[in-house]
Short mmCIF file of C-alpha atoms and ligand atoms in Angstrom, two decimals:
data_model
loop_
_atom_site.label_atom_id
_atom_site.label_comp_id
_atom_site.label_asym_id
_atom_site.label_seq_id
_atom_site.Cartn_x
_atom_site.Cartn_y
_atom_site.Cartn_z
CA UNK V 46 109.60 4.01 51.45
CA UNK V 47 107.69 3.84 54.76
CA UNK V 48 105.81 7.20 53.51
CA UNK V 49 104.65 5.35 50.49
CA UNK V 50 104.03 1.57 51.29
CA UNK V 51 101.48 2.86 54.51
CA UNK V 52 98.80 4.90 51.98
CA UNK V 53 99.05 2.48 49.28
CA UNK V 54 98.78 -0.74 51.82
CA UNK V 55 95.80 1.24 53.61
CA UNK V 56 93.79 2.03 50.15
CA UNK V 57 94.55 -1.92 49.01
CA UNK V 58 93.03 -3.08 52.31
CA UNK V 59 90.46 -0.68 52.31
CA UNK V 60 89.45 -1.61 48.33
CA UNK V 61 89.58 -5.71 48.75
CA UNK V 62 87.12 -5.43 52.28
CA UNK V 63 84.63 -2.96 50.32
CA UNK V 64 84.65 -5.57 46.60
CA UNK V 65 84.02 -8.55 49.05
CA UNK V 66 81.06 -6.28 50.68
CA UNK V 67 79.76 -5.29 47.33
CA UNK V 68 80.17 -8.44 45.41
CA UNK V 69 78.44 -10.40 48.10
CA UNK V 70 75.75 -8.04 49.08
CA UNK V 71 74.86 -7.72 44.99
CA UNK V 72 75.03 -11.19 44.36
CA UNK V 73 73.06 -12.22 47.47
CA UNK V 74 70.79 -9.61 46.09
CA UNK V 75 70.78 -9.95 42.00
CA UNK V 76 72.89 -13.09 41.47
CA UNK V 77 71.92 -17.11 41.13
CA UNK V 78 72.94 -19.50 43.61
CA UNK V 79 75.66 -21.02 41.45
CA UNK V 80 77.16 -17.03 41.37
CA UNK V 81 76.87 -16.90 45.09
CA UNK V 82 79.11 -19.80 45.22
CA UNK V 83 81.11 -18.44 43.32
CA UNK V 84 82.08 -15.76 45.19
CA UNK V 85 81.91 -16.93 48.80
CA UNK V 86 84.64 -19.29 47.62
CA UNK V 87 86.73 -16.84 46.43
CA UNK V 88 86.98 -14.39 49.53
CA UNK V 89 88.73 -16.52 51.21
CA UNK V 90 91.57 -16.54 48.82
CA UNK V 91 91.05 -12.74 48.82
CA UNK V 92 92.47 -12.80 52.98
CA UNK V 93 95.73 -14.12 51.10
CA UNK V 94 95.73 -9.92 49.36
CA UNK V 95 94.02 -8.33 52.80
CA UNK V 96 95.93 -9.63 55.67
CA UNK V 97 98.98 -8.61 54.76
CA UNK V 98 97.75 -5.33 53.28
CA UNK V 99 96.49 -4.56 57.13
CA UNK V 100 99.57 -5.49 58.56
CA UNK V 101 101.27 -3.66 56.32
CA UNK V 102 99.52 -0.31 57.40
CA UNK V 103 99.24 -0.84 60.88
CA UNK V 104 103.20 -1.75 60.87
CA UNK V 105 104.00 1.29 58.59
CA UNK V 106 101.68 3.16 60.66
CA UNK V 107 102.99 2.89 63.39
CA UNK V 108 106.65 3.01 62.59
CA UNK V 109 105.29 6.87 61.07
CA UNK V 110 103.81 7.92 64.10
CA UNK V 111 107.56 7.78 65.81
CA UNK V 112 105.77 7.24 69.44
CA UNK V 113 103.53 9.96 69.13
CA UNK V 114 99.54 9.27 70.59
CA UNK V 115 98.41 12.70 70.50
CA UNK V 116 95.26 13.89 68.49
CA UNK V 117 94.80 12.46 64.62
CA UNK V 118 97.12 9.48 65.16
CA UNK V 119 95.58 8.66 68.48
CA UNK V 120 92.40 8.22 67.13
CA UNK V 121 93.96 5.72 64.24
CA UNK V 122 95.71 3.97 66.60
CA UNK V 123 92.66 3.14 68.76
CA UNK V 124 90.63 1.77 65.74
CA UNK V 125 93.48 -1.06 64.80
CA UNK V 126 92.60 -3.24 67.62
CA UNK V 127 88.83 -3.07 66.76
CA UNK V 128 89.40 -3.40 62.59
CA UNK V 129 92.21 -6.48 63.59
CA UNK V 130 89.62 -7.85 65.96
CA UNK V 131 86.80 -7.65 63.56
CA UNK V 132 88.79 -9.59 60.91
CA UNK V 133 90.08 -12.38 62.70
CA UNK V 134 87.29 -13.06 65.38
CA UNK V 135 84.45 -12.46 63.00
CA UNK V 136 85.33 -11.71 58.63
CA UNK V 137 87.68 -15.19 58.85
CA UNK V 138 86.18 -17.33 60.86
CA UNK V 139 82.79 -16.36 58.75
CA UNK V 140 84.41 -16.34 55.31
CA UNK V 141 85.65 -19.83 55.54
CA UNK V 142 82.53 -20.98 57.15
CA UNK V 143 80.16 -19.28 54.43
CA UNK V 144 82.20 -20.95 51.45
CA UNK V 145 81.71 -24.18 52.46
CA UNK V 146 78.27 -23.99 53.23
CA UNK V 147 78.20 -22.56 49.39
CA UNK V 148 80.45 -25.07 48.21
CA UNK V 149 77.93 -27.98 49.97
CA UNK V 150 74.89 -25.88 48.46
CA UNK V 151 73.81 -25.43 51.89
CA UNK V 152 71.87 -21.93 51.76
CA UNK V 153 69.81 -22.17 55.30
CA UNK V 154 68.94 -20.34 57.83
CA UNK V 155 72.54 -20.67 59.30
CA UNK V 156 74.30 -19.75 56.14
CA UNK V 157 72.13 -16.35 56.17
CA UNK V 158 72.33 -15.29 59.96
CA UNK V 159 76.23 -15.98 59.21
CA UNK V 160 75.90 -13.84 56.12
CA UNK V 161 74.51 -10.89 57.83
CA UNK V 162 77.25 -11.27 60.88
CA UNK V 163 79.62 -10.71 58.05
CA UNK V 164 78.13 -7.90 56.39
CA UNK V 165 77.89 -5.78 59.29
CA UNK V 166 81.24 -6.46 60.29
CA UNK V 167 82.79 -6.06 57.36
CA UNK V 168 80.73 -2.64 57.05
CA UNK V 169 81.64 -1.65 60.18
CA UNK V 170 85.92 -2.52 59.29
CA UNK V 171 85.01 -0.12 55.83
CA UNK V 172 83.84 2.46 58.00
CA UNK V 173 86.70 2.06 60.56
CA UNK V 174 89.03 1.94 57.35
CA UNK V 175 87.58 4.87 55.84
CA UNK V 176 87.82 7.13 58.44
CA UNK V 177 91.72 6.58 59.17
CA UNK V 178 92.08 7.09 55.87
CA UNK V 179 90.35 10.44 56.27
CA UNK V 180 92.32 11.21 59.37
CA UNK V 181 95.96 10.52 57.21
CA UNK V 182 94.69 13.05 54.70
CA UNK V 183 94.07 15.22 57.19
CA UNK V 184 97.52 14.77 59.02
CA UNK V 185 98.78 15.64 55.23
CA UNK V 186 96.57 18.45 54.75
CA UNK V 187 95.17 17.01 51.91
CA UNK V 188 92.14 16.99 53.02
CA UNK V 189 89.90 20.71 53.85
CA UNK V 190 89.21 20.20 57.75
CA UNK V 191 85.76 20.80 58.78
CA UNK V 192 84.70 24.34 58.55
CA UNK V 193 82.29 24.97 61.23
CA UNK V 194 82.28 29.31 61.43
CA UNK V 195 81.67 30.35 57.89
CA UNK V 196 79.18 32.92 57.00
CA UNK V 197 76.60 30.96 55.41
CA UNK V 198 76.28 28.87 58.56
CA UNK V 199 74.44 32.12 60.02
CA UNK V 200 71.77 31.56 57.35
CA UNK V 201 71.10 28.54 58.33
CA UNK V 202 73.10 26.85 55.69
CA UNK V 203 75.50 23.96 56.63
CA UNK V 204 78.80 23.89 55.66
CA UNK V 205 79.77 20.78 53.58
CA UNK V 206 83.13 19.85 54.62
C1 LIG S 409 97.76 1.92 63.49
C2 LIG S 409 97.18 2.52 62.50
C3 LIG S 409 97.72 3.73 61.79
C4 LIG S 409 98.66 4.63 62.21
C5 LIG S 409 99.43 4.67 63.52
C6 LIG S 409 98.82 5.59 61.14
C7 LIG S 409 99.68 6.66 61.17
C8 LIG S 409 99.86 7.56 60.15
C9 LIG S 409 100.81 8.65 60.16
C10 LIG S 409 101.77 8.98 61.30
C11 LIG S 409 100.67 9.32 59.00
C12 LIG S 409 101.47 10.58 58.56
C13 LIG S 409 102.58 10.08 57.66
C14 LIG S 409 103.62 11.11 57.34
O1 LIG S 409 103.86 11.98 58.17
O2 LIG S 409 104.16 11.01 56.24
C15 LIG S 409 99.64 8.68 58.23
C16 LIG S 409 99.23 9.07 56.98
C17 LIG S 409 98.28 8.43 56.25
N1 LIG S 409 97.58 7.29 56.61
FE1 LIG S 409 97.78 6.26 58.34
N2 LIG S 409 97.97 5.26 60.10
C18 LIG S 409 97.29 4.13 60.46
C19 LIG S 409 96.35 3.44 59.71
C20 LIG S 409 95.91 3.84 58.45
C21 LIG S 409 94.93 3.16 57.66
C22 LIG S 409 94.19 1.87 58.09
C23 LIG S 409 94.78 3.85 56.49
C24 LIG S 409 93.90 3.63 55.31
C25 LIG S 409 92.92 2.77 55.23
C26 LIG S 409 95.68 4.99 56.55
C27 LIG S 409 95.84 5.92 55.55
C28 LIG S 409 96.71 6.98 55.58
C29 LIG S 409 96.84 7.97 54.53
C30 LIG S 409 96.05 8.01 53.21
C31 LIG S 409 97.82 8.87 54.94
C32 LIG S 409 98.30 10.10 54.18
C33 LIG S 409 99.53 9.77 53.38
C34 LIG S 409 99.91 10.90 52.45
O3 LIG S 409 99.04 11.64 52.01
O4 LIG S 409 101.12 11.02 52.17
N3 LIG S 409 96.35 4.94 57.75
N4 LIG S 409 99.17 7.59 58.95
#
């Protein structure tokens, strides 16, 4: 069960941080004012879906690393504090800021330095996201590990992946 909640928990946490990054980066970007409302008061309820998708991983995660620290899981392990940390002292705090500046039609200079605090946060939790995602696929072998020795490399060609 364990085995199964942990990936699927990870990839829903993973997919509701990146459609809150995309769908406020393109509306800031393409969208009217009335859209951008839209959305900023809607992420919020969207914390409802994430929070307990990252607990879920972390707690799953953890319970499937049976006290190991070593190597792969190591590595996972010592992004959780940063990806919790990012969400509640930063993604919250700014998502239930940003909506009611929205809601009040407030867009000024506070609402965009906010904004950008968020994005680059929330970028930074994808990427943080992303790559213990990699390093489970890994653990699994389900994912090639980094070839560094292969022929080609001697003509100057990188290996891929
Ligand atoms: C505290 C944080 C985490 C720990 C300690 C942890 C630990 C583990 C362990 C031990 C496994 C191997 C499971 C097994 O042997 O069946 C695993 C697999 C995996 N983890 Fe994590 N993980 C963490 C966070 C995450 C996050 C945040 C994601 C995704 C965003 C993720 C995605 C995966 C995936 C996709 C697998 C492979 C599952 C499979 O292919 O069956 N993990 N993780």
């Amino acid at each position: 069960m364990t085995k199964i909640l942990h990936p699927v928990a990870g990839a829903v946490a993973l997919v509701t941080i990146a459609t809150f990054w995309l769908s406020t980066a393109l509306s800031e970007l393409f969208a009217s004012d009335a859209s951008v409302t839209m959305i900023k008061t809607a992420i919020p309820w969207g914390f409802l879906l994430l929070v307990p998708a990252l607990a879920a991983t972390g707690g799953s995660g953890f319970s499937l690393a049976k006290g190991r620290r070593a190597g792969l899981i190591g590595a996972k392990i010592k992004r959780m504090p940063f990806i919790a940390g990012n969400g509640i002292v930063v993604l919250i705090p700014s998502a239930l800021f940003l909506a009611s500046k929205a809601k009040a039609a407030e867009f000024d200079t506070a609402f965009y330095t906010v904004q950008t605090l968020e994005l680059v946060a929330g970028a930074t939790n994808i990427i943080l996201l992303g790559l213990n995602m990699r390093d489970g696929l890994k653990m699994k072998g389900r994912l090639r590990p980094r070839q560094r020795d292969r022929s080609n490399s001697a003509m100057g060609v990188k290996p891929m992946l």
